[in-house]
PDB file of C-alpha atoms in Angstrom:
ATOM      1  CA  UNK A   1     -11.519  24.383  -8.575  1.00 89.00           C
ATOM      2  CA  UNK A   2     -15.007  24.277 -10.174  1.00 92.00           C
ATOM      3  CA  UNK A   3     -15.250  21.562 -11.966  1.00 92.00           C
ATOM      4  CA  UNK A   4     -18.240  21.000 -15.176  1.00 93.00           C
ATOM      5  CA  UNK A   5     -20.446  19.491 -12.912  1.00 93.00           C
ATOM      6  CA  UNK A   6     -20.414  22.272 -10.808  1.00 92.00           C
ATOM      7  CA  UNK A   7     -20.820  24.905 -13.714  1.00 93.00           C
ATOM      8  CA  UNK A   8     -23.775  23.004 -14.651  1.00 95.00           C
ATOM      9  CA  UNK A   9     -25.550  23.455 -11.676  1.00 95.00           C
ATOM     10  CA  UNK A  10     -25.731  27.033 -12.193  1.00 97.00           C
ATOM     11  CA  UNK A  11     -29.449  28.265 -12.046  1.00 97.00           C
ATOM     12  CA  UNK A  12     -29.487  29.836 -15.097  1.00 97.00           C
ATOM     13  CA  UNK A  13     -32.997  31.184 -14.563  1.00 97.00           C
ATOM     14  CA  UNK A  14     -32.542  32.671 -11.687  1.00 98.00           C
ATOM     15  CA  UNK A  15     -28.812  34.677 -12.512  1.00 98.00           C
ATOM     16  CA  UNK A  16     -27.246  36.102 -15.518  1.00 98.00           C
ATOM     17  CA  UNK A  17     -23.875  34.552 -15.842  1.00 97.00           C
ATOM     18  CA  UNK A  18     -21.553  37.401 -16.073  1.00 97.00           C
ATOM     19  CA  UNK A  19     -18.032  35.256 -15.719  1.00 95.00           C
ATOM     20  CA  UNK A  20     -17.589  31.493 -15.318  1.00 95.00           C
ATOM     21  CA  UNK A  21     -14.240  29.951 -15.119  1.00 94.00           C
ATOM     22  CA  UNK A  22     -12.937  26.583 -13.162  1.00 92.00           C
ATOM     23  CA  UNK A  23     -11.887  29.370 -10.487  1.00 93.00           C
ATOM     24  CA  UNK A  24     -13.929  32.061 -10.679  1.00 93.00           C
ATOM     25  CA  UNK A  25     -17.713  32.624 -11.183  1.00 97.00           C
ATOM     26  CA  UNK A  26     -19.779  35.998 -11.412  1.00 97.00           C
ATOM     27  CA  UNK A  27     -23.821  35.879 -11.165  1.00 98.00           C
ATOM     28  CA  UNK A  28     -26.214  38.608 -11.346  1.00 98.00           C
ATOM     29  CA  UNK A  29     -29.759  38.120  -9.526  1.00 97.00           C
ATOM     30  CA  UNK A  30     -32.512  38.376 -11.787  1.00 97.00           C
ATOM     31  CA  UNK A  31     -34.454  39.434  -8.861  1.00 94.00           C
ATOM     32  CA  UNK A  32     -32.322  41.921  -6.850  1.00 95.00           C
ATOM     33  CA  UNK A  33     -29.717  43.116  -9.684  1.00 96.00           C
ATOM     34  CA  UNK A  34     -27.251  42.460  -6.923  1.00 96.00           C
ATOM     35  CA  UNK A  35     -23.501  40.562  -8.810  1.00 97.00           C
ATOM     36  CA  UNK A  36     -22.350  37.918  -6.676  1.00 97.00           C
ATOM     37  CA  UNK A  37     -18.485  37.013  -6.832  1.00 95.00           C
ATOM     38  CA  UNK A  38     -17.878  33.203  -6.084  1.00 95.00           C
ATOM     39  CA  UNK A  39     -14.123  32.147  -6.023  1.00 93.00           C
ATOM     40  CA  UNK A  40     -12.277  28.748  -5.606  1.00 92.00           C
ATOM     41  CA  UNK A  41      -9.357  28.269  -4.154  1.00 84.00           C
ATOM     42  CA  UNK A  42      -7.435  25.241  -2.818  1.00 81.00           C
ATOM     43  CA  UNK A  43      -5.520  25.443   0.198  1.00 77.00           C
ATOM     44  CA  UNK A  44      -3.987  22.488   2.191  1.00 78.00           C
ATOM     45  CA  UNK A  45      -7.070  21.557   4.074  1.00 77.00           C
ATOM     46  CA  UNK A  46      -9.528  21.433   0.155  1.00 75.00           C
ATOM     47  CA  UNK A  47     -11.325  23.538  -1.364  1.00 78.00           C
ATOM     48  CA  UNK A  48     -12.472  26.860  -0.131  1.00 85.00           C
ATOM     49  CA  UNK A  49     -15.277  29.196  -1.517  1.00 91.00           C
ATOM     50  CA  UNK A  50     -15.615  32.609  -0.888  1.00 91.00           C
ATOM     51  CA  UNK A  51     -18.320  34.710  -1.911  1.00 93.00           C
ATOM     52  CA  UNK A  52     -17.959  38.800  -2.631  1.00 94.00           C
ATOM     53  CA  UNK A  53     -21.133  40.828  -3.273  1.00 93.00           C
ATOM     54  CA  UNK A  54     -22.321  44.524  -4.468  1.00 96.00           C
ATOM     55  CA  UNK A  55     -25.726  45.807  -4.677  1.00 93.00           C
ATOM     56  CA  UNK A  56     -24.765  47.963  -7.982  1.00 92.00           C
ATOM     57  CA  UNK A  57     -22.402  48.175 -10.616  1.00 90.00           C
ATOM     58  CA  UNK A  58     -20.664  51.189  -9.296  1.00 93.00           C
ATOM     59  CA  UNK A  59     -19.669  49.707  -5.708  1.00 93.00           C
ATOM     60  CA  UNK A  60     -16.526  47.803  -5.335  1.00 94.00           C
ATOM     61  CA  UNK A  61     -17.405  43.936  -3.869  1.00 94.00           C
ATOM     62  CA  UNK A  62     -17.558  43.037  -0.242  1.00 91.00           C
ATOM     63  CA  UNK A  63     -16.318  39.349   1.210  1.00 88.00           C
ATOM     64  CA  UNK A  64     -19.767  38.214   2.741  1.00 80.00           C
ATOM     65  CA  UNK A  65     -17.846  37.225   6.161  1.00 78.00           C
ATOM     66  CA  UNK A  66     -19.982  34.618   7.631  1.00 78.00           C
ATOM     67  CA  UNK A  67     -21.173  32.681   4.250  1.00 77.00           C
ATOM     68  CA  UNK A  68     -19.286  29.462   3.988  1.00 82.00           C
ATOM     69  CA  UNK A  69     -20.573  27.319   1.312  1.00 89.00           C
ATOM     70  CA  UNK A  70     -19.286  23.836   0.337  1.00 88.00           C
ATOM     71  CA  UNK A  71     -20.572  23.644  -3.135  1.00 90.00           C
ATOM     72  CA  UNK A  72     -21.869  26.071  -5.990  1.00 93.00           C
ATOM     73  CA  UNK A  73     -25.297  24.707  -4.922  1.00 94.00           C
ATOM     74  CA  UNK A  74     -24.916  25.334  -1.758  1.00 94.00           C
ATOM     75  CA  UNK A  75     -23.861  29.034  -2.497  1.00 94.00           C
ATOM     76  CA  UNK A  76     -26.849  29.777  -4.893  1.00 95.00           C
ATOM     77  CA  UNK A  77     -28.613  28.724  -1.613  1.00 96.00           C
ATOM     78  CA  UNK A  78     -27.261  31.390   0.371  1.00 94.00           C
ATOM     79  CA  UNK A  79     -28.002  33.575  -2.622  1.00 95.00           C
ATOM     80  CA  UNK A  80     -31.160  33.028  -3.087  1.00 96.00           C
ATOM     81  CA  UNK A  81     -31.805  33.793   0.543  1.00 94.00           C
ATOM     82  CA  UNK A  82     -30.019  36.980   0.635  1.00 92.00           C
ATOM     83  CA  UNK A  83     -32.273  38.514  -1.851  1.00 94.00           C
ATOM     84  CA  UNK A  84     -35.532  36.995  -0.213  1.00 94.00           C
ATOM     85  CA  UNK A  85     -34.103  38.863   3.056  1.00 92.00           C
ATOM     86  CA  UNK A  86     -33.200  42.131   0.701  1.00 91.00           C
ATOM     87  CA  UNK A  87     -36.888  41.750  -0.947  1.00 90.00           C
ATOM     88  CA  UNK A  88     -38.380  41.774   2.301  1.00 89.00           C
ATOM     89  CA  UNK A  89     -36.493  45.334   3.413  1.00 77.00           C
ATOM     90  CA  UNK A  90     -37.787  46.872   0.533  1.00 59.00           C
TER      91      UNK A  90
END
């Protein structure tokens, strides 16, 4: 569960807030256009994040497999990464 804390740490430069819930938070780069999918859920070992992506509004959202973030920071992290990688391909 997000808590405010968390939703405050939202760069709000960086992504358009699309959705943002104490579950469930949706962020569109600024600089790609690409929606990220960040979800919450508790299981008996904490909390868990999962991240989902799409590079358009027309494709359905992918589980990145290998991202693992502990925090909302954390995941902007990743983010913010992906698209430097994705900015470089271009």
């Amino acid at each position: 569960m997000f808590d405010r804390k968390d939703l405050n740490c939202i760069d709000r430069e960086y992504f358009q807030v699309i959705n943002e819930t104490c579950y469930h938070i949706t962020l569109k780069s600024k600089n790609t256009g690409h929606t990220w999918d960040i979800t919450s859920t508790e299981n008996p070992y904490g909390k868990s994040i999962v991240i989902s992506h799409k590079h358009n509004d027309m494709d359905p959202f992918h589980i990145q497999p290998r991202v693992h973030p502990r925090s909302i920071q954390e995941a902007q992290d990743m983010i913010k990464a992906h698209d430097i990688w994705q900015l470089g391909k271009d």
